CSV table of C-alpha atoms and ligand atoms in Angstrom, one decimal:
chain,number,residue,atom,x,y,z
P,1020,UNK,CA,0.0,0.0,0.0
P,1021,UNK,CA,2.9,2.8,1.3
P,1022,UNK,CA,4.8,2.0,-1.8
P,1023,UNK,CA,2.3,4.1,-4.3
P,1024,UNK,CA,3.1,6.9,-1.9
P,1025,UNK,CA,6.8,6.4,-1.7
P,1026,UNK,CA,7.1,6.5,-5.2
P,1027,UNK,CA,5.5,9.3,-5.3
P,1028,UNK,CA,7.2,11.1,-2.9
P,1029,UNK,CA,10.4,9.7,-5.1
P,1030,UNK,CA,9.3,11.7,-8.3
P,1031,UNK,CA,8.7,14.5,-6.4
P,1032,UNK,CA,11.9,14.9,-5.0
P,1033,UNK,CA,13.6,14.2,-8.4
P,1034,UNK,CA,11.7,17.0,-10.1
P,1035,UNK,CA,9.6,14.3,-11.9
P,1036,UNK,CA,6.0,14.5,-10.7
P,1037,UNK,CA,3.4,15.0,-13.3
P,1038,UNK,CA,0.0,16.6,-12.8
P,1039,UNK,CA,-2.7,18.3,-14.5
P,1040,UNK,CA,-3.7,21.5,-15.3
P,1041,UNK,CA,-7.6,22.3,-15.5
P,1042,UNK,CA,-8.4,24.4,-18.6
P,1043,UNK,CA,-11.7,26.5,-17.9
P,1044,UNK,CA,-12.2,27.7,-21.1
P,1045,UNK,CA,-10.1,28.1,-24.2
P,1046,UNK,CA,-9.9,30.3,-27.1
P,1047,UNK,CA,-7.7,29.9,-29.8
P,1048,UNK,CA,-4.6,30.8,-28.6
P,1049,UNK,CA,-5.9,31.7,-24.7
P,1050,UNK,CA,-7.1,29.4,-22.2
P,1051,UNK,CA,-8.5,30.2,-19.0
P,1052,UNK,CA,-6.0,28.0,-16.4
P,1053,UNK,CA,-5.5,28.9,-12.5
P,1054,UNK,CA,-7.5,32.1,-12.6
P,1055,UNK,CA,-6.0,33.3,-15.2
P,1056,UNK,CA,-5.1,34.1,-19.0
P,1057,UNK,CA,-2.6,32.3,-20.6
P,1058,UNK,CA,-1.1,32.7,-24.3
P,1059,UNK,CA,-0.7,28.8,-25.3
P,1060,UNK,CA,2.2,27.6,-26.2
P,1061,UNK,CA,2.2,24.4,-25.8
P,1062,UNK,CA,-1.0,23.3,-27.9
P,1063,UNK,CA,-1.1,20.5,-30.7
P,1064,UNK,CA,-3.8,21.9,-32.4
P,1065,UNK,CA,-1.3,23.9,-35.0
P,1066,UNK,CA,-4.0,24.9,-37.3
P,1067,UNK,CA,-6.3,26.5,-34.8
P,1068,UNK,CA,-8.9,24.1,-36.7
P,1069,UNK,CA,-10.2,22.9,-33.2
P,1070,UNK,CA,-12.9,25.6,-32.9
P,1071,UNK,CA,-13.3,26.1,-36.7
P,1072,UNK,CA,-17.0,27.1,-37.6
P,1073,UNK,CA,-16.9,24.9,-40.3
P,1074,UNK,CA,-15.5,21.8,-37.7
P,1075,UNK,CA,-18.4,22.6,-34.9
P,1076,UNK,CA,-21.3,22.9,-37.8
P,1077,UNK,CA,-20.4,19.9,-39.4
P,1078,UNK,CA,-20.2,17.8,-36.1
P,1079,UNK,CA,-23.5,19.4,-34.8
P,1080,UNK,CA,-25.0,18.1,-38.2
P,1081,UNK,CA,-24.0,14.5,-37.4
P,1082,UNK,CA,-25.0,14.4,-33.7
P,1083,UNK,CA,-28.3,15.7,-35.1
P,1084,UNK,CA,-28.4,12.6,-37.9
P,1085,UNK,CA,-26.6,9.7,-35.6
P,1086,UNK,CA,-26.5,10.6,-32.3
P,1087,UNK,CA,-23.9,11.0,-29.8
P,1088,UNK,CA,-22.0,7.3,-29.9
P,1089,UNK,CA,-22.2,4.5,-32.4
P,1090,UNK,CA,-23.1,2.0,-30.0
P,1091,UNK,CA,-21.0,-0.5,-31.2
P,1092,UNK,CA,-17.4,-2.0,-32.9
P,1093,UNK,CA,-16.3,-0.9,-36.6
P,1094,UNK,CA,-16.8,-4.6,-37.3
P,1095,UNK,CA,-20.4,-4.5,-35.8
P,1096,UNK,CA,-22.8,-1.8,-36.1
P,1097,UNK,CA,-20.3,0.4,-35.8
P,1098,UNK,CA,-19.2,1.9,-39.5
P,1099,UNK,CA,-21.7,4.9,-40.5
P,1100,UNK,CA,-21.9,6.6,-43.8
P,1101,UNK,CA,-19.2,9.4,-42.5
P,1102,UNK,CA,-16.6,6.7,-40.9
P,1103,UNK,CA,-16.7,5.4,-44.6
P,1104,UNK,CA,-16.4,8.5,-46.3
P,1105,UNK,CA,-13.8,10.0,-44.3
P,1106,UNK,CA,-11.7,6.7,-45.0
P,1107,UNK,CA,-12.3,7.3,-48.7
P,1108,UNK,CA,-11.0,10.7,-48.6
P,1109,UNK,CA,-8.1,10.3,-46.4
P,1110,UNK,CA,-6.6,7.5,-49.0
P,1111,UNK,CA,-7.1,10.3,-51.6
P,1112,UNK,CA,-5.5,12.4,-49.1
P,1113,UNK,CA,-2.4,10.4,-48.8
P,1114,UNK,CA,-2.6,9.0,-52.3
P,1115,UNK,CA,-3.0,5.1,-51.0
P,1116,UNK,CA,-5.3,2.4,-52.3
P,1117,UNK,CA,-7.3,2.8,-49.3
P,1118,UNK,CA,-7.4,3.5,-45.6
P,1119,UNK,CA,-8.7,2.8,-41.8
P,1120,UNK,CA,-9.8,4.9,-39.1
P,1121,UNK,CA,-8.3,4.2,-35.3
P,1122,UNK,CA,-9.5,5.8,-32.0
P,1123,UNK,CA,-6.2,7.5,-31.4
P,1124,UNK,CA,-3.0,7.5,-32.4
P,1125,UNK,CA,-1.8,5.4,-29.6
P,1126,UNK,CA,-4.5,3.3,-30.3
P,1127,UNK,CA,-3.2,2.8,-33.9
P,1128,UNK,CA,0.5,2.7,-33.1
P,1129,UNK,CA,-0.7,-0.4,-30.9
P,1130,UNK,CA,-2.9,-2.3,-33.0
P,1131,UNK,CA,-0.9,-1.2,-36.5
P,1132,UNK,CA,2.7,-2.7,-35.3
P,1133,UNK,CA,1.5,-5.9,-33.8
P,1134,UNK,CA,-0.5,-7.0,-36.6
P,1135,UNK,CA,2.3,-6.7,-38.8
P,1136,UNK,CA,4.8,-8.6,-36.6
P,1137,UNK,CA,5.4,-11.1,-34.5
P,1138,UNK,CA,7.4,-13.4,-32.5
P,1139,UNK,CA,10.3,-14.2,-35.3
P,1140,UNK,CA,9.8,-10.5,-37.0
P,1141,UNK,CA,12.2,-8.1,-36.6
P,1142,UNK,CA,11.2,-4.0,-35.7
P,1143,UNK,CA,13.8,-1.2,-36.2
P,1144,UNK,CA,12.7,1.8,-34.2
P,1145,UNK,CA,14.1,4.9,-34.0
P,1146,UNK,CA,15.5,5.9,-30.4
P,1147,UNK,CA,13.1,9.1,-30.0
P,1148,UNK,CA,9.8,7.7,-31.6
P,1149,UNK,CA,7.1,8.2,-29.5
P,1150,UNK,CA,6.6,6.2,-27.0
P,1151,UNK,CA,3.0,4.5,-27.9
P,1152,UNK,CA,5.4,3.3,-31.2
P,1153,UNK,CA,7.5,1.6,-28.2
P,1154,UNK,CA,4.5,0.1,-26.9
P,1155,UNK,CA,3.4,-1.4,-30.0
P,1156,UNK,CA,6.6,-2.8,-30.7
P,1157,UNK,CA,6.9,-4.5,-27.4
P,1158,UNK,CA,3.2,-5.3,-27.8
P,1159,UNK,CA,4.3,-7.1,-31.0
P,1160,UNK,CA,7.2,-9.6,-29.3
P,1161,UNK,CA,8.5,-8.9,-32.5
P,1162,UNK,CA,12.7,-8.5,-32.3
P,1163,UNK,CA,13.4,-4.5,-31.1
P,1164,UNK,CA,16.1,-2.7,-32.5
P,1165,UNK,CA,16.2,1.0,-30.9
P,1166,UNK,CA,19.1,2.5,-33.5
P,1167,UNK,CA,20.3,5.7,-32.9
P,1168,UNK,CA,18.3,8.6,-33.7
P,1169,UNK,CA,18.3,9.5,-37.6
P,1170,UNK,CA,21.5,7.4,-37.3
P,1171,UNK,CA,21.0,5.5,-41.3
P,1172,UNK,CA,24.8,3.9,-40.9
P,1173,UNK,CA,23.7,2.1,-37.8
P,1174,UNK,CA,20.6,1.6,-39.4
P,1175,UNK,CA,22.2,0.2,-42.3
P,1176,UNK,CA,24.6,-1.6,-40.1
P,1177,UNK,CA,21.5,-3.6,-38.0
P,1178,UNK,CA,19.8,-4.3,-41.5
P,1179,UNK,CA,23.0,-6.3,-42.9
P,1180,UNK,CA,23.2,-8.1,-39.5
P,1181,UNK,CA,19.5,-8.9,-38.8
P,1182,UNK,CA,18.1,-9.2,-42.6
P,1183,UNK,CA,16.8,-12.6,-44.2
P,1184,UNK,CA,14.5,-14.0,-41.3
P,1185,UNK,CA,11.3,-13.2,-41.3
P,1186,UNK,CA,9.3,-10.0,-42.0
P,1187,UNK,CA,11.6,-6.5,-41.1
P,1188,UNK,CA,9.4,-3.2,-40.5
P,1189,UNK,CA,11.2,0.2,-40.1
P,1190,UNK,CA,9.2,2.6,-38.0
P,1191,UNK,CA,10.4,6.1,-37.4
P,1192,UNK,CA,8.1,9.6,-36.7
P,1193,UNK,CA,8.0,11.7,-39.8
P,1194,UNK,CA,8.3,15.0,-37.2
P,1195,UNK,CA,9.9,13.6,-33.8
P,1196,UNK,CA,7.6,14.8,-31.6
P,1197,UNK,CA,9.7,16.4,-28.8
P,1198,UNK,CA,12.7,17.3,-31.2
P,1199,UNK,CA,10.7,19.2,-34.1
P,1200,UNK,CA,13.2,18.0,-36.6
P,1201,UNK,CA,12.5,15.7,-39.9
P,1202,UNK,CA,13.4,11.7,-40.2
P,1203,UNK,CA,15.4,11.2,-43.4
P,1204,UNK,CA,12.7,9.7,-45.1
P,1205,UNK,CA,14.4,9.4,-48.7
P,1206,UNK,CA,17.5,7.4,-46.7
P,1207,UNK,CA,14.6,5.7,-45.3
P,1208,UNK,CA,13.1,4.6,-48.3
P,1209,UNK,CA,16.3,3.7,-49.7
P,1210,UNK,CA,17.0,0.8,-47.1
P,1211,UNK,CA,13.8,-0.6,-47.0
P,1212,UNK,CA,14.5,-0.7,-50.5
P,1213,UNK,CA,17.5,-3.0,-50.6
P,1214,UNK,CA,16.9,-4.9,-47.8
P,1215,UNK,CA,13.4,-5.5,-48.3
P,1216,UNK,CA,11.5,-4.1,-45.1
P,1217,UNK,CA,8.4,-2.7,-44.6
P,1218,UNK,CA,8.1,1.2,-44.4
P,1219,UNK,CA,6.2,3.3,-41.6
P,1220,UNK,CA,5.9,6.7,-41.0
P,1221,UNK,CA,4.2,8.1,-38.1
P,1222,UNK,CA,3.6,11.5,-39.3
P,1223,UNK,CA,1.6,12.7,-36.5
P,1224,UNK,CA,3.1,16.2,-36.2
P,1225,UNK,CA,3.7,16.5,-40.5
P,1226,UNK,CA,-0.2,15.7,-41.7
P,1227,UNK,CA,-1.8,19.1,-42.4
P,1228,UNK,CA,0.8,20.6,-42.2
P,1229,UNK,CA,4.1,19.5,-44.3
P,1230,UNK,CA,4.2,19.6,-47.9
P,1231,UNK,CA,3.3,21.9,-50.6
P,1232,UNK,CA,-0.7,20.5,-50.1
P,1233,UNK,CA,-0.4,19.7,-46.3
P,1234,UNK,CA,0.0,16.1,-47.3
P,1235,UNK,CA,2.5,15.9,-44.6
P,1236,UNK,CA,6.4,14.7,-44.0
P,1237,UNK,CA,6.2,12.1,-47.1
P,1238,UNK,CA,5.4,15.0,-49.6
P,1239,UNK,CA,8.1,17.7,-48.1
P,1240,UNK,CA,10.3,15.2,-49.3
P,1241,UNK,CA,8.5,13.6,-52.5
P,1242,UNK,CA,7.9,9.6,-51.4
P,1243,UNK,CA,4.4,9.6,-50.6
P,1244,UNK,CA,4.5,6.6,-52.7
P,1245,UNK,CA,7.3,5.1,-51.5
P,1246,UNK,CA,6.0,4.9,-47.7
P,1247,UNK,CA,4.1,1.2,-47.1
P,1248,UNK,CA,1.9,2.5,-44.0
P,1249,UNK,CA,1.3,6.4,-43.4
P,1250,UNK,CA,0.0,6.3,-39.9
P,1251,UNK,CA,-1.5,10.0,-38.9
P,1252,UNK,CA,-3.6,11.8,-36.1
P,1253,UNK,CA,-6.5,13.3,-36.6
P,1254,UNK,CA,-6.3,14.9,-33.0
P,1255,UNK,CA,-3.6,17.5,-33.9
P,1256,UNK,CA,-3.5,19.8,-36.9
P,1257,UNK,CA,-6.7,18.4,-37.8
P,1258,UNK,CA,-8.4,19.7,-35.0
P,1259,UNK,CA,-10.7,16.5,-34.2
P,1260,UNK,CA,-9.9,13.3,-32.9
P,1261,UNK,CA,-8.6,10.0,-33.8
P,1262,UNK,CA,-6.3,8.7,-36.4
P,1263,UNK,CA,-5.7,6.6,-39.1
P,1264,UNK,CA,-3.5,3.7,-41.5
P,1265,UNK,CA,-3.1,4.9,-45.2
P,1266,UNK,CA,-2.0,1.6,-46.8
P,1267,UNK,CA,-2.6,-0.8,-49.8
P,1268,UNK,CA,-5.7,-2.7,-50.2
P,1269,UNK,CA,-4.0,-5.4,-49.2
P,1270,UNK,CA,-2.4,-4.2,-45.9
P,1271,UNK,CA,-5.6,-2.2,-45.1
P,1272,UNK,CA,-7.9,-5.3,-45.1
P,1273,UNK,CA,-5.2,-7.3,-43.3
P,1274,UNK,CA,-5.6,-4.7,-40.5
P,1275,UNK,CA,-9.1,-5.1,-40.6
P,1276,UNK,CA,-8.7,-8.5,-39.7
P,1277,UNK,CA,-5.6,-8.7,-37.6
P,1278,UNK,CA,-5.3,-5.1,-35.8
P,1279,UNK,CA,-6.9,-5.7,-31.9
P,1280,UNK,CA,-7.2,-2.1,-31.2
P,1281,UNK,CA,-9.4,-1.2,-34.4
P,1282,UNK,CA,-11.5,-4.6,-33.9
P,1283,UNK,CA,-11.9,-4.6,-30.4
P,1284,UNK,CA,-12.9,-0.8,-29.3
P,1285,UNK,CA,-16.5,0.8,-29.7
P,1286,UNK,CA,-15.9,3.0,-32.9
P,1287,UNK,CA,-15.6,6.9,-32.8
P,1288,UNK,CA,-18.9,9.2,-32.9
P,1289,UNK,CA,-20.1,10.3,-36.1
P,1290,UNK,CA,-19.7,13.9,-34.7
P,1291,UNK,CA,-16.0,13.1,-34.8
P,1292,UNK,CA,-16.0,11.9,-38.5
P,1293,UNK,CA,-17.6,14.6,-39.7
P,1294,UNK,CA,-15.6,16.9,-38.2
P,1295,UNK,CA,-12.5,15.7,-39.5
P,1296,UNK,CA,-14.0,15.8,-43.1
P,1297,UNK,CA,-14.4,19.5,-42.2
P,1298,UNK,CA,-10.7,19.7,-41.1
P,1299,UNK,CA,-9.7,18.1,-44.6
P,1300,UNK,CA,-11.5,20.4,-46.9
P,1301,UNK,CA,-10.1,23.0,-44.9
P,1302,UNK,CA,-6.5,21.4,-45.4
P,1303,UNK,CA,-7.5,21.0,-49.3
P,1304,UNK,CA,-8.2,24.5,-49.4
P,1305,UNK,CA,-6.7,27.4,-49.9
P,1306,UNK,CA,-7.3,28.6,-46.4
P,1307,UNK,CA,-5.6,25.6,-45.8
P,1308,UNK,CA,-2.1,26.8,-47.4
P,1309,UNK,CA,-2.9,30.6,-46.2
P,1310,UNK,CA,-2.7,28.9,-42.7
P,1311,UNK,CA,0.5,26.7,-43.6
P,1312,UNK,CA,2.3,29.3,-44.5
P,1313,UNK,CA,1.4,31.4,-41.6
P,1314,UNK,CA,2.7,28.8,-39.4
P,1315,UNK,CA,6.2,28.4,-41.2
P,1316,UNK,CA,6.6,31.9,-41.1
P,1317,UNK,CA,5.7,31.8,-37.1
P,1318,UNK,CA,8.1,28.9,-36.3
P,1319,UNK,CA,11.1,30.2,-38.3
P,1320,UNK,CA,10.7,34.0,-36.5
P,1321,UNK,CA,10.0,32.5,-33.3
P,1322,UNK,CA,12.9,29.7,-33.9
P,1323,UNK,CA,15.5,31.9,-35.1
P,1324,UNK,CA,14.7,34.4,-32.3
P,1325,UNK,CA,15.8,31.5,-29.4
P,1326,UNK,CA,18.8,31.0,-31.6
P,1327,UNK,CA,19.9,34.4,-31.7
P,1328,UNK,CA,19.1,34.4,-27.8
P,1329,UNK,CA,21.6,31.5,-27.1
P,1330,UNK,CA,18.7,29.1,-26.4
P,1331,UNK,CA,19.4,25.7,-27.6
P,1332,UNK,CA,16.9,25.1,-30.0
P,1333,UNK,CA,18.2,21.5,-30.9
P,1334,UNK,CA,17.4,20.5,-34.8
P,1335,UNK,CA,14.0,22.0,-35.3
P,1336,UNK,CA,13.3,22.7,-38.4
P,1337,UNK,CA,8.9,22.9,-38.1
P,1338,UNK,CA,6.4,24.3,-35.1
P,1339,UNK,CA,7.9,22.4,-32.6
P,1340,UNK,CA,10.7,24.0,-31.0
P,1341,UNK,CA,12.6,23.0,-28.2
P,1342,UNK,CA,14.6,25.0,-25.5
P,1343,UNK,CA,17.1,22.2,-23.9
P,1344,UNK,CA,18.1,23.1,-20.2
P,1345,UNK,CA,18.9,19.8,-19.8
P,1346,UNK,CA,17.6,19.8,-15.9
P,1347,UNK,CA,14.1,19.0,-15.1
P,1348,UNK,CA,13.6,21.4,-11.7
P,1349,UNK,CA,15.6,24.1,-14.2
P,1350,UNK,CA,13.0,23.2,-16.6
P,1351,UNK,CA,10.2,23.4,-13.9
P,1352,UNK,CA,11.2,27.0,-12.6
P,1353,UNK,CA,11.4,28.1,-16.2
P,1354,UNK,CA,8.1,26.6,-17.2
P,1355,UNK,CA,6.4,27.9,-14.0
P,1356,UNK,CA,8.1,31.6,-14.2
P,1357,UNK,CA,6.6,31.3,-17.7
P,1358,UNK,CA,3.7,30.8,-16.6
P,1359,UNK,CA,3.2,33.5,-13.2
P,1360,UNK,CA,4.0,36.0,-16.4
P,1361,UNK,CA,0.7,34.6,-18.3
P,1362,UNK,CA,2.4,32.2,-21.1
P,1363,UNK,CA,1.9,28.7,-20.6
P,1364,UNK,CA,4.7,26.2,-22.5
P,1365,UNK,CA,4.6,22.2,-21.3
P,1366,UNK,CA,8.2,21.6,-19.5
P,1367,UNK,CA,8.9,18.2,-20.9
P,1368,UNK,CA,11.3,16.1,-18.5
P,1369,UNK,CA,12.5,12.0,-18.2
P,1370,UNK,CA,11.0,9.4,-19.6
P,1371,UNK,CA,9.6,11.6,-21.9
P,1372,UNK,CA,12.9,12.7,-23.4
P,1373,UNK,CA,16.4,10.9,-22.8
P,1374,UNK,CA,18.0,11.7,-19.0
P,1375,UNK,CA,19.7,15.2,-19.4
P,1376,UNK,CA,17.4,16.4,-22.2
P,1377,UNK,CA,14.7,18.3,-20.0
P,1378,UNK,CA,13.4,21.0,-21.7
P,1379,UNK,CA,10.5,23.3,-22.5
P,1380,UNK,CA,9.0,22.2,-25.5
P,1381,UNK,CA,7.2,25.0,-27.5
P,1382,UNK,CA,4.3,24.5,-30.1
P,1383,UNK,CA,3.4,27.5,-32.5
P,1384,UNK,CA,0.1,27.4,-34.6
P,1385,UNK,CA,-1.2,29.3,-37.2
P,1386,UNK,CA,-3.4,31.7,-35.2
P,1387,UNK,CA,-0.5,33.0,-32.9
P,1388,UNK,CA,-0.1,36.9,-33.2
P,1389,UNK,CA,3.5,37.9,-34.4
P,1390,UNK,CA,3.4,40.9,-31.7
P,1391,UNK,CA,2.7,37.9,-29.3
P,1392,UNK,CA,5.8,35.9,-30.4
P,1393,UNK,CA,7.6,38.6,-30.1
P,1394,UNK,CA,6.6,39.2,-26.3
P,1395,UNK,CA,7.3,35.4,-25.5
P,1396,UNK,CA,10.8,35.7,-27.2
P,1397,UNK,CA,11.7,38.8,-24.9
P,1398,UNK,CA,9.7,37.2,-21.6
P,1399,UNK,CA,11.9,34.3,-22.4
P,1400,UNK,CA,15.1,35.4,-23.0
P,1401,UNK,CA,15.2,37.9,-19.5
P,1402,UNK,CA,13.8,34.7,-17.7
P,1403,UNK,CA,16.4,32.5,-19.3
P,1404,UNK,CA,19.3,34.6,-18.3
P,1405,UNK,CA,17.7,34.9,-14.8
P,1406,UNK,CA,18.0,31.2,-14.3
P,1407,UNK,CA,21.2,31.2,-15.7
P,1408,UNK,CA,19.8,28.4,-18.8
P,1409,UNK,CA,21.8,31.5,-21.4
U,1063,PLP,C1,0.4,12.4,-30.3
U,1063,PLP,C2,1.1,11.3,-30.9
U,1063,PLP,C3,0.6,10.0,-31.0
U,1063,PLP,C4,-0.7,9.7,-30.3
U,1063,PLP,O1,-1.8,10.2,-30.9
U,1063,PLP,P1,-3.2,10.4,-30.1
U,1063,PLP,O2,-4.2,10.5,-31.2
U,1063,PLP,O3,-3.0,11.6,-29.3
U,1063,PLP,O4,-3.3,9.2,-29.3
U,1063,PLP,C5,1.2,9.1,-31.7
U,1063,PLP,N1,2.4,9.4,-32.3
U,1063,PLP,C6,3.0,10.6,-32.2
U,1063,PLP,C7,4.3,10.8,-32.9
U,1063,PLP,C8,2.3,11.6,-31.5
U,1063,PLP,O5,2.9,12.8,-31.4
């Protein structure tokens, strides 16, 4: 019974307790938290497409046709006009023979990676993939190889040494999710090329926002067609919820069959569907690129502006930029100071990110103010050089 406590008390004292902050009310870029105001930084909803008019109609128009829940599995009762159509446009989306719709993204990861190995396979992960990739790779009892992040010679190294028995998947983030910088995905799609592996992406931080058309990581760098499984989120640029496989017909109906997550979970509303058909059309549109490169033009101000600070902004190159202080309490008073001053950015600390990598990771969407940005960098770089981080 005491141990719970004691662990507890353990975290605490190593600057590693977690808790939650309650959101009264949100805006855009402002939420109401702790009595107060706070800019957001530290949102995933990069498009501001989460309280989109267009979004809220459409899903008030589904409640109003299906109700609230679906009542039932996707295998059951649980597949409605708008989970179909959604799948439909999401493989023209990504430009696949066909796709699936998953409750989450962690839900995905863990019912996506399992069903395509198994005990004899062989998985090569990337050291900073997220962790519910982790947990479908262990989930899997497939072989794990962590290789070093973006590291394609030890990559290349574990592929000569493991190849030749049974299946091989590569798995890597398209955008790592803490780091804000790019997986090689052309390097990528050269190896699985010669040593015959399966391909996939998890482009949960790219979709909607990467690429010319939004299309996501695989189109910044021109292999959309080269990646076996796009795996995306539907919670993050999109505005809405959930997540999906983009695959052949073959791998899709496989999935369908094989992944427990997507066969064993009551399906997502219709409300949800219909909103991320909303989020797409906006994506597709030219509101959609307006916002894009409003964005870009946010994270490489914003970015450059910690650089020229003396903030170690690691190897961002998109909205998600980190400021290492390598020390979680450091992190803590930073994130905190931030805070008391009325911005609020998520201080990220172990397991999260690798021991010595605490920092404040900062997420910029399309909606910020550049007069804003400009009061974070300055609110930043005085508190920084308070706490001694430059
Ligand atoms: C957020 C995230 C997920 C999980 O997606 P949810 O829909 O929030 O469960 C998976 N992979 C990556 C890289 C993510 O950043």
């Amino acid at each position: 019974m005491g141990s719970f406590a004691g662990e507890l008390d353990n975290l605490r004292e190593r600057g590693l307790y977690r808790w939650m902050r309650r959101v009264r009310d949100a805006r855009k870029t402002v939420a109401h938290i702790d009595g107060k105001d706070v800019l957001l930084l530290c949102s995933n909803n990069y498009l501001g497409l989460a309280d989109h008019p267009l979004l809220k109609e459409a899903a008030i128009l589904a409640i109003n046709r299906f109700g609230v829940g679906t009542g039932a599995s996707r295998l059951v009762s649980g597949t409605t006009d708008l989970h179909c159509q959604l799948e439909e446009r999401i493989a023209r989306f990504k430009g696949t023979q066909r796709a699936l719709v998953f409750n989450s993204g962690y839900a995905a990861n863990t019912g996506i990676i399992p069903a395509l190995v198994g005990k004899g396979d062989i998985v090569f992960c990337d050291r900073l993939n997220h962790a519910s990739i982790v947990d479908g790779c262990l989930l899997s009892r497939a072989r794990l190889e962590r290789y070093p992040h973006n590291d394609m010679s030890v990559l290349r190294r574990r592929l000569e040494e493991e190849g030749g028995r049974g299946r091989s998947l590569i798995v890597s983030d398209g955008v790592f999710s803490m780091d804000g910088d790019l997986a090689p995905l052309r390097e990528l799609v050269a190896l699985k090329r010669e040593f015959g592996a399966m391909l996939m992406i998890d482009d949960a931080h790219g979709a909607g926002v990467l690429g010319r058309t939004g299309r996501g990581t695989a189109e910044h760098f021109d292999v959309q067609a080269d990646i076996d499984i796009h795996m995306g989120t539907l919670g993050k640029a999109f505005g809405s919820f959930g997540a999906y496989a983009a695959a052949s017909e073959e791998i899709i109906d496989y999935l369908v069959n094989r992944a427990r997550s997507f066969i064993f979970s009551t399906s997502l509303p219709p409300s949800q569907m219909a909103a991320s058909l909303a989020a797409l059309d906006i994506i597709e549109s030219a509101e959609g690129e307006e916002l894009r490169h409003r964005l870009a033009s946010h994270w490489e101000f914003f970015r450059d502006g910690l650089r020229a600070a003396g903030f170690d902004t690691l190897k961002s190159e998109t909205q998600i930029v980190p400021v290492v202080t390598g020390d979680p309490e450091k992190t803590m008073r930073f994130s905190a100071e931030l805070f008391e001053a009325g911005v609020y950015v998520q201080g990220i600390r172990p397991p999260t990110v690798p021991t010595g990598g605490s920092r404040l990771r900062c997420a910029l969407m399309a909606c910020h103010e550049s007069k804003d940005l400009q009061k974070v960098l300055e609110l930043m770089e005085n508190t920084g050089k308070r706490l001694g981080i430059i």
